[in-house]
Short mmCIF file of C-alpha atoms in Angstrom, two decimals:
data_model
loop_
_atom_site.label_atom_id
_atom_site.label_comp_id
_atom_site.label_asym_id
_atom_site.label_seq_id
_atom_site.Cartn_x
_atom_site.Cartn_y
_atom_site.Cartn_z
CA UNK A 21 -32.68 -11.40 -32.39
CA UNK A 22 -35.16 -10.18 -29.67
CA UNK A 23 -36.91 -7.03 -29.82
CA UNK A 24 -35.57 -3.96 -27.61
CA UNK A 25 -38.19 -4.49 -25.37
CA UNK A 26 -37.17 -8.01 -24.47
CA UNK A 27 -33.49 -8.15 -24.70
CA UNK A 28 -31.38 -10.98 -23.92
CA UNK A 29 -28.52 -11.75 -22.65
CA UNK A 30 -27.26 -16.08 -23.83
CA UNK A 31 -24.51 -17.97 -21.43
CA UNK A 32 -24.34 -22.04 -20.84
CA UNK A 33 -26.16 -23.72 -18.41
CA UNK A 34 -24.87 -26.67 -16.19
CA UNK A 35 -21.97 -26.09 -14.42
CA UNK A 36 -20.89 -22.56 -14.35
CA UNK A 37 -17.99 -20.45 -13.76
CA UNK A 38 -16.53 -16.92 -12.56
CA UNK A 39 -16.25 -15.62 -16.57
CA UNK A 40 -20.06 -16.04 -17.78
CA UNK A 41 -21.01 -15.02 -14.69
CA UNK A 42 -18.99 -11.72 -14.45
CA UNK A 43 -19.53 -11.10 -18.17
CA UNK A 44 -23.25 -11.10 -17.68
CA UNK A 45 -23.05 -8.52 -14.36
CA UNK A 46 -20.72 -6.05 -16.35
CA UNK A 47 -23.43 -6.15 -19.49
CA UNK A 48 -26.39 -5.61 -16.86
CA UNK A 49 -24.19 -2.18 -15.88
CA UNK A 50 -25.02 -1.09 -19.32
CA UNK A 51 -28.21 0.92 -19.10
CA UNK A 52 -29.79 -1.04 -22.63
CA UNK A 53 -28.80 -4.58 -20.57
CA UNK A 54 -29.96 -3.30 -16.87
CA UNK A 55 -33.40 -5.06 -17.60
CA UNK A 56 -31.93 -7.73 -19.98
CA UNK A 57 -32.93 -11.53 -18.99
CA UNK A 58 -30.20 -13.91 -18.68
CA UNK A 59 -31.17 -17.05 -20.53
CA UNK A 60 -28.82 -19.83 -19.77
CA UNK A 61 -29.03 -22.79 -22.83
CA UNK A 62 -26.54 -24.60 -25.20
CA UNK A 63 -29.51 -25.00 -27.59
CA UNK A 64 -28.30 -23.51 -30.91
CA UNK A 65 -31.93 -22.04 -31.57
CA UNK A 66 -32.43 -19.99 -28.86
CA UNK A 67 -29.33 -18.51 -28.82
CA UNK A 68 -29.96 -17.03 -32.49
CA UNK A 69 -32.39 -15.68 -30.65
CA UNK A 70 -30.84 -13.78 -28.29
CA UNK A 71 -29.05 -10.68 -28.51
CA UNK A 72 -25.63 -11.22 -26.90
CA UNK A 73 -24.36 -14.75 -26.22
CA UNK A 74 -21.34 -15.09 -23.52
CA UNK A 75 -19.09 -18.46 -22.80
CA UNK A 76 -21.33 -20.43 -25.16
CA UNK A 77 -22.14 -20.89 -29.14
CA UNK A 78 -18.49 -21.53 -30.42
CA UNK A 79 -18.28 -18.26 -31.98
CA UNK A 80 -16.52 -14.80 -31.19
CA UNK A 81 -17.94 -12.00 -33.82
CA UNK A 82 -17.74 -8.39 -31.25
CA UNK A 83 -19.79 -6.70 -34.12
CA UNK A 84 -22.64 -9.97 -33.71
CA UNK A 85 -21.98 -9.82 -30.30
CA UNK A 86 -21.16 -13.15 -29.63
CA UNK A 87 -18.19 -13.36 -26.97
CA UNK A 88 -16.96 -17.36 -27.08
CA UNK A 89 -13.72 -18.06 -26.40
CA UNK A 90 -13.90 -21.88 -26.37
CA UNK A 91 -13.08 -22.55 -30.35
CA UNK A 92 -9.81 -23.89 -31.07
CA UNK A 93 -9.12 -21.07 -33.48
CA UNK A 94 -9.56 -18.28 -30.80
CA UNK A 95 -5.87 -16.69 -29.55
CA UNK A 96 -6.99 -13.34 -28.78
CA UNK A 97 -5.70 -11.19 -25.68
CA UNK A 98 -6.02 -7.78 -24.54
CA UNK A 99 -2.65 -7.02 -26.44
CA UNK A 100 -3.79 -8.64 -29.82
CA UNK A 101 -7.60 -6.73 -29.69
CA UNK A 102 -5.88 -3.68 -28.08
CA UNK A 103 -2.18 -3.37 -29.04
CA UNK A 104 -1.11 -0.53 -27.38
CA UNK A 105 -2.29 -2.55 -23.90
CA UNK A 106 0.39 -4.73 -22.79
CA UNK A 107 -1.20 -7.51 -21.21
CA UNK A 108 -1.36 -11.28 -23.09
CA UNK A 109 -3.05 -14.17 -21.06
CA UNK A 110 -5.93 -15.27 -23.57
CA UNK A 111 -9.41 -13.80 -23.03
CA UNK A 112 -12.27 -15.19 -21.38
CA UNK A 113 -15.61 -14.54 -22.14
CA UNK A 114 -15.41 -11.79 -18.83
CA UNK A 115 -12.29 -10.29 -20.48
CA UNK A 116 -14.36 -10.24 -23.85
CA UNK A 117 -16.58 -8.28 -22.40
CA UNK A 118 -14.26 -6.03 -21.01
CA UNK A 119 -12.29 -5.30 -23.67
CA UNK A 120 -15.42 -3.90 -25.97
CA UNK A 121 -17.35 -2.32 -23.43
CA UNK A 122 -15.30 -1.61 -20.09
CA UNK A 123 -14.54 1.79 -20.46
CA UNK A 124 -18.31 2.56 -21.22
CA UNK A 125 -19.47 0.72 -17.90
CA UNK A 126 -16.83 2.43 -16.06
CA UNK A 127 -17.96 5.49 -17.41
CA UNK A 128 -21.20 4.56 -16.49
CA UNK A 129 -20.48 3.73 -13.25
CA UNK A 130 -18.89 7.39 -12.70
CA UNK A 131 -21.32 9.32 -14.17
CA UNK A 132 -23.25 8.31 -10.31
CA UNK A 133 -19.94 10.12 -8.60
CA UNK A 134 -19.22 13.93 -8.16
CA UNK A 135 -16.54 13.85 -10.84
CA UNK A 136 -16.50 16.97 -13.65
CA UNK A 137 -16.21 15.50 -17.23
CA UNK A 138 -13.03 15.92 -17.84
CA UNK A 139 -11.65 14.41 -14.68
CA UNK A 140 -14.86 11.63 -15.35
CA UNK A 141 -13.40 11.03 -18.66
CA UNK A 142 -9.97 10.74 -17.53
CA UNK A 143 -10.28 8.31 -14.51
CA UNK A 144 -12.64 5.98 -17.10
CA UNK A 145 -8.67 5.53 -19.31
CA UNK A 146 -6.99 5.36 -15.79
CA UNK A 147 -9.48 2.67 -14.52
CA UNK A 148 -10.20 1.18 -17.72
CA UNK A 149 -5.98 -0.31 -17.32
CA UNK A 150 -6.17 -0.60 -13.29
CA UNK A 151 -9.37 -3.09 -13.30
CA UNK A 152 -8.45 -5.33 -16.08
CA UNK A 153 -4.72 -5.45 -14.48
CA UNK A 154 -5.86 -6.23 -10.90
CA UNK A 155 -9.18 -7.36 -11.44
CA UNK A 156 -10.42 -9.02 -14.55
CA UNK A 157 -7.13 -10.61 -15.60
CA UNK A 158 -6.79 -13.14 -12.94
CA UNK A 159 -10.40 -14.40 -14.24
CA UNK A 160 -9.10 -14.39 -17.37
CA UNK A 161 -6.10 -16.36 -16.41
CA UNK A 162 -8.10 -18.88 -14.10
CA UNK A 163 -10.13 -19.31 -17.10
CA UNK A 164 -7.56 -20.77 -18.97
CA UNK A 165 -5.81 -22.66 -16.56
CA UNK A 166 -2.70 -20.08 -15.79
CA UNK A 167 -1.20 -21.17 -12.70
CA UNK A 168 -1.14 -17.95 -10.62
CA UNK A 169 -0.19 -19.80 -7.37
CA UNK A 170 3.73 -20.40 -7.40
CA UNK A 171 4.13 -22.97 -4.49
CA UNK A 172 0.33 -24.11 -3.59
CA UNK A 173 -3.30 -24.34 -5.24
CA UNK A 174 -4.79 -20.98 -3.99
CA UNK A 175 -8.48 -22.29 -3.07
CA UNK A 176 -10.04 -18.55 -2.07
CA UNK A 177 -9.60 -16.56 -5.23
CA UNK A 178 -12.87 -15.23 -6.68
CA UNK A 179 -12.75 -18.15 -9.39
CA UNK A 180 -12.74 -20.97 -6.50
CA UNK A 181 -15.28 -18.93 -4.82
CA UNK A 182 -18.00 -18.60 -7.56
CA UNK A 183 -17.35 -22.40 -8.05
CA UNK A 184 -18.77 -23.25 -4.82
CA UNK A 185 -22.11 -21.96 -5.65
CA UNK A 186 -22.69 -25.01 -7.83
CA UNK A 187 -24.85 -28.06 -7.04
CA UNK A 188 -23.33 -30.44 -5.25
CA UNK A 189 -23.29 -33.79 -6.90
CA UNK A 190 -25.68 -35.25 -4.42
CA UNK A 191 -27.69 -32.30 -4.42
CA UNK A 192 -31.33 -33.40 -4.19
CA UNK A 193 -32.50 -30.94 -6.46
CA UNK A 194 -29.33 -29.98 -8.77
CA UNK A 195 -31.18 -27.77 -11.22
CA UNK A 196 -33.39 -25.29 -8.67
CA UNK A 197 -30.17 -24.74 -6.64
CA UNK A 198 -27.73 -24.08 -9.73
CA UNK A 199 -30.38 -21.29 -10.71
CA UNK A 200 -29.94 -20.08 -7.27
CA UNK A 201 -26.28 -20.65 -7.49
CA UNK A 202 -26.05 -18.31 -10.30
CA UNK A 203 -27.68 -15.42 -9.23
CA UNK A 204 -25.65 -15.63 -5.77
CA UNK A 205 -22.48 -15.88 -7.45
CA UNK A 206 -23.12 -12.95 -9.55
CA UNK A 207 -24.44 -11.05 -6.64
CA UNK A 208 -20.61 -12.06 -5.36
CA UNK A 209 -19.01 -10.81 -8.03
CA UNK A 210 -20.54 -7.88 -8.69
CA UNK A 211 -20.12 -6.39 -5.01
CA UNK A 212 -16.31 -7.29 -5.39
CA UNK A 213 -15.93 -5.97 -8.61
CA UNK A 214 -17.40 -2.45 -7.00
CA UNK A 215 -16.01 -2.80 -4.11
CA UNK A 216 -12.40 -2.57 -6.16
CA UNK A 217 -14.08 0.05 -8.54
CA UNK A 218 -14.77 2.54 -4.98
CA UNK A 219 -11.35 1.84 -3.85
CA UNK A 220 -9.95 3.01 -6.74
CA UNK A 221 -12.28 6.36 -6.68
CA UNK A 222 -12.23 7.41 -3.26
CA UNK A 223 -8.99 5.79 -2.27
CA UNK A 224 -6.54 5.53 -4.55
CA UNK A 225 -7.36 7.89 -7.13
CA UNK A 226 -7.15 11.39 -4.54
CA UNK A 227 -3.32 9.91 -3.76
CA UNK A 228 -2.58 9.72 -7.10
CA UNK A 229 -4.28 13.38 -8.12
CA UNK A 230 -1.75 14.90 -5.50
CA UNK A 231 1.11 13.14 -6.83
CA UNK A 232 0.14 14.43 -10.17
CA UNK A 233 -0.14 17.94 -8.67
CA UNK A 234 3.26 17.51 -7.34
CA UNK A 235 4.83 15.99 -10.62
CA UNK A 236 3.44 19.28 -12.63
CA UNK A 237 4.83 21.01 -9.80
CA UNK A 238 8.39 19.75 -9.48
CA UNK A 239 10.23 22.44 -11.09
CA UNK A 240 8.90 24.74 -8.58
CA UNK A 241 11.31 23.12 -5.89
CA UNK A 242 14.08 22.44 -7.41
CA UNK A 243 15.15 23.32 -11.07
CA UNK A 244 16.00 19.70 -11.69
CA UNK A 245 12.85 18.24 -11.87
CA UNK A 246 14.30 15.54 -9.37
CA UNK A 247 12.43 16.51 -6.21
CA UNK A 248 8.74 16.07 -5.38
CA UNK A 249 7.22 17.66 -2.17
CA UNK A 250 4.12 16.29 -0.75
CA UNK A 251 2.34 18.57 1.57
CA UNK A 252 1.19 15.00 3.75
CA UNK A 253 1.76 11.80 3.83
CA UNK A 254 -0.18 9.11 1.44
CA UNK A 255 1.06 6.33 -0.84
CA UNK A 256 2.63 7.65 -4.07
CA UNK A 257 4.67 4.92 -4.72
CA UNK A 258 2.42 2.73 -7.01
CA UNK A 259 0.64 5.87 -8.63
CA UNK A 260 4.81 7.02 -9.27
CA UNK A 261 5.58 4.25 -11.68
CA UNK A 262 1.99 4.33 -13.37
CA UNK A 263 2.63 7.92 -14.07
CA UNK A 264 6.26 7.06 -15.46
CA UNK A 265 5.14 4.55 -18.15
CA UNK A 266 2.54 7.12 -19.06
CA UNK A 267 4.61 9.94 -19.40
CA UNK A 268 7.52 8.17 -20.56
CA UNK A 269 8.72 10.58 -22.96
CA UNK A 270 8.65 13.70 -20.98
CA UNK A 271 8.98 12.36 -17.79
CA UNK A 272 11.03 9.18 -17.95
CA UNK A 273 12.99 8.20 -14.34
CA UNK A 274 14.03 11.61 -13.72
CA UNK A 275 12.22 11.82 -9.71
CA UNK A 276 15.06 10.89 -7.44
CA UNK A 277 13.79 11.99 -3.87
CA UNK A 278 10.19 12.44 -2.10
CA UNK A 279 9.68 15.24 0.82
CA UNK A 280 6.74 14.80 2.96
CA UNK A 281 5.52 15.56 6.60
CA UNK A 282 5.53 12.58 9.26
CA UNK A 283 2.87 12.43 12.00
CA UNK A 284 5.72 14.29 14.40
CA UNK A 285 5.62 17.27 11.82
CA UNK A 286 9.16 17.15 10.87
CA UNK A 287 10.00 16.11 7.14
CA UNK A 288 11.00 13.18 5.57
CA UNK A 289 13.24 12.71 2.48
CA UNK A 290 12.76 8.97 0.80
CA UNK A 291 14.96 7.83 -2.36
CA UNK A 292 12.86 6.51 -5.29
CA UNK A 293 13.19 2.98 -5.68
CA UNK A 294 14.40 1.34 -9.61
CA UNK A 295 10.88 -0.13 -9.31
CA UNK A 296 7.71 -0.96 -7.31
CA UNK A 297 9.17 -4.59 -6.17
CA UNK A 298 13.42 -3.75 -5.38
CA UNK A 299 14.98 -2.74 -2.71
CA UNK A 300 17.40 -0.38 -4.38
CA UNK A 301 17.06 2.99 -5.37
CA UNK A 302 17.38 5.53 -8.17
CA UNK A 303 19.94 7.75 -6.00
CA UNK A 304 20.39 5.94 -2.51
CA UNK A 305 21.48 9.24 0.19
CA UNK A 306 25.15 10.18 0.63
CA UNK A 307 27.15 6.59 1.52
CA UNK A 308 28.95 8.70 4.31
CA UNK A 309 25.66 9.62 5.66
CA UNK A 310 23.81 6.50 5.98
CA UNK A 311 23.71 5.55 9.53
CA UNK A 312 24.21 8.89 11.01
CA UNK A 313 21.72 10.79 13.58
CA UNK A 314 20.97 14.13 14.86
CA UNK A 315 24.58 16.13 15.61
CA UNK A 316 26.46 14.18 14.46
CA UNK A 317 24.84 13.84 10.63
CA UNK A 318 24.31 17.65 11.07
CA UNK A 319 27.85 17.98 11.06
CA UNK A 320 28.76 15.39 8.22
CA UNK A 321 26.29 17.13 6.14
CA UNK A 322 26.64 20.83 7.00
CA UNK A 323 22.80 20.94 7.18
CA UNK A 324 20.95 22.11 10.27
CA UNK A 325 18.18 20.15 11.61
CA UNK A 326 19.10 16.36 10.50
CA UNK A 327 17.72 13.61 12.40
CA UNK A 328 18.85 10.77 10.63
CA UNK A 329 19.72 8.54 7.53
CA UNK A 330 19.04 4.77 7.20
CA UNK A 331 22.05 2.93 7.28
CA UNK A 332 20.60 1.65 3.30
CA UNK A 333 20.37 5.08 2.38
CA UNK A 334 16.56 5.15 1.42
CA UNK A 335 14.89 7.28 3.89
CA UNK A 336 15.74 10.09 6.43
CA UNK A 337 14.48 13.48 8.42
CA UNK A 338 15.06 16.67 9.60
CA UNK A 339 13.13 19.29 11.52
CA UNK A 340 12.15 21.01 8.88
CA UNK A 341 11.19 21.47 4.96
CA UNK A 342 13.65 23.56 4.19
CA UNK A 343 16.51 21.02 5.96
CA UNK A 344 14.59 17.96 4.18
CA UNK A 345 15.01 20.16 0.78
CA UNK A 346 18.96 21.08 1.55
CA UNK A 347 19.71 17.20 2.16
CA UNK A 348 17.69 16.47 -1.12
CA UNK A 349 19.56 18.60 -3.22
CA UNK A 350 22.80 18.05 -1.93
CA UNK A 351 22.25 14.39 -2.19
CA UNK A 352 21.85 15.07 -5.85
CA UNK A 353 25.25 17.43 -5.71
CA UNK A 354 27.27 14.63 -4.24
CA UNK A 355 25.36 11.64 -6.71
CA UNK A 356 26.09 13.70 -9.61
CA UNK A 357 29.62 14.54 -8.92
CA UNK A 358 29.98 10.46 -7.95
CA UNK A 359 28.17 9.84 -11.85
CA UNK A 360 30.83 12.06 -13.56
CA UNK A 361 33.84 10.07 -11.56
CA UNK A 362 32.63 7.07 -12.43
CA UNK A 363 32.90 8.03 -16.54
CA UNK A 364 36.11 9.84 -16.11
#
C-alpha cells in the first residue's frame, strides 16, 4: 500500500469505459482521494501497491478496497449489499463505489450548500436513493450489457458518450490521446453527475419540502387526511409517490385530491393518480360532473364558483379556495357513498 502522502487510486488501462471512469471522479470527491493519483495498469505488482483498485485485479474485498466486478463469481447488486434498497441490475465498479461510499460524498458535497445538519443529513438518505436510481444505475446496467433501449440502440447515453473519448484505431498516437481521453471523459462525467446532484438541491428538493409541509399538514384541511393544499403551483407528483413508499405505514394511498393556485389565481382541484405512469386515478371527480363548466356545474354541484371538470374526471377549478375545498370534499362524500354501494 502507498503511504498517506501518496495515495493511489488503480483502474485498467487500454480501452476504457463510463464505470472506472466515474468510480475514480466519485473517490476524488472524498477529501483523503481529492489529491489521489490515478494510476491506470493491469500489472498485478503495482496494483498491490496501490490503495484502492477499481474495474481491474479480479477481486472485490470493500474492506481491501478492491472494487472488481469482472470475476465470474461476482453477483452482487445494490439489493444483495443493501437489502432494504430495491434495486438488482449487477454492480459495476461505479455502482461499487457507490454503494460503500455515496452517501459520504453526497454528504460531502452538501456540506458546500446552506443546508442545517439535520436537513444536510436528511437530503444525503433522500439523494443517496434518487442518484443511484436515475443516475448511477443506467451505468451500472450499460456495464453489463442491460438493454435499456426497447425499440433502437440509444447511441447518446453517458456510456456511448465516454466511449468516444477513446483512440481511434488509426489514431497516430493511441496511447498520448487515451491519457487525454481519460481525463476528458471524467471531466464529462463529473459535470453531469453534479449537474443532476444541483438539480436535485435547488430544484427538486424545495418542491418536495413543501409537499412534505403539506402532507404533515393535511389534517388541518380536512379531517380525512385526503386533501393536500398547496399554497402555489410546483410538481408534487413524483416527490407524492416517493413520500408514499417511505411512509408506507402511516401514510399509505390515503391523498385523494391536490388544491393549488393557477397563474389566473383561481384554484385548482387534481385527482391523485394509482401511480406516476397511469392515467387513472385514486378517486376520479363526480361521473355526473365531468364535462361540466361554469353555471351549469355550479348547479350540478351546489357549489358556488365552479369553472369546470375534465370530461376524465382528473382535474378542475373554481374561483376560489374555499369552492376548490367544497368540490374536494364532496367528491370524497359522493366516492365514499359510491364505495359502500358497491359492497352492499
Amino acid at each position: 500500500m502507498s503511504t498517506v502522502n501518496t495515495i493511489k487510486i488503480a483502474t485498467h488501462n487500454g480501452h476504457f469505459h463510463c464505470d472506472e471512469i466515474f468510480a475514480c471522479f466519485l473517490l476524488k470527491n472524498l477529501p483523503r482521494y481529492a489529491n489521489a493519483e490515478i494510476v491506470r495498469t493491469r500489472d498485478p505488482k503495482i496494483l498491490a501497491e496501490c490503495d484502492t483498485v477499481v474495474d481491474v485485479g479480479g477481486v472485490f474485498d470493500a474492506e481491501q478496497r478492491r472494487f472488481d466486478h469482472h470475476q465470474k463469481t461476482f453477483t452482487d447488486t445494490f439489493h444483495s449489499l443493501r437489502p432494504e434498497k430495491p434495486w438488482t441490475i449487477r454492480l459495476s465498479s461505479a455502482g461499487l463505489i457507490y454503494v460503500h461510499y455515496g452517501k459520504e460524498i453526497l454528504q460531502e458535497l452538501l456540506k458546500k450548500e446552506s443546508f442545517d445538519e439535520n436537513i444536510r443529513n436528511h437530503l444525503a438518505d433522500i439523494l443517496f436513493d434518487k442518484m443511484y436510481e436515475t443516475f448511477v444505475q443506467e451505468i451500472d446496467a450499460i456495464d453489463n450489457g442491460v438493454d435499456i433501449g426497447e425499440n433502437m440502440k440509444i447511441h447518446t447515453n453517458l456510456s456511448s458518450r465516454v466511449g468516444y473519448f477513446n483512440p481511434a484505431w488509426n489514431d497516430p498516437n493511441p496511447t498520448e490521446r487515451e491519457e487525454a481521453g481519460f481525463k476528458q471523459a471524467m471531466e464529462l462525467i463529473g459535470k453531469e453527475f453534479l449537474d443532476r446532484f444541483y438539480y436535485y438541491i435547488h430544484e427538486w428538493w424545495p418542491a418536495r419540502a413543501l409537499l412534505e409541509q403539506a402532507i404533515a399538514q393535511r389534517f388541518d384541511i380536512d379531517p380525512s387526511g385526503s386533501i393536500l393544499r398547496l399554497d402555489r403551483s410546483f410538481p408534487w407528483r413524483d416527490h407524492l409517490y416517493d413520500i408514499e413508499q417511505e411512509q408506507k405505514d402511516t401514510l399509505g394511498e390515503t391523498i385523494k385530491y391536490v388544491l393549488y393556485p393557477d397563474s389566473n389565481k383561481s384554484w385548482r382541484i387534481q385527482a391523485v393518480p394509482l401511480n406516476n405512469k397511469s392515467f387513472e386515478n385514486r378517486l376520479s371527480l363526480p361521473k355526473q360532473w365531468q364535462g361540466l363548466r361554469d353555471d351549469e356545474l355550479s348547479t350540478k354541484s351546489d357549489i358556488p364558483g365552479c369553472i369546470f371538470i375534465h370530461a376524465s374526471g382528473f382535474i378542475g377549478g373554481n374561483l376560489t379556495y374555499d369552492g376548490a375545498l367544497a368540490m374536494a370534499r364532496r367528491s370524497l362524500e359522493i366516492g365514499n357513498s359510491n364505495k359502500r354501494k358497491n359492497e352492499e
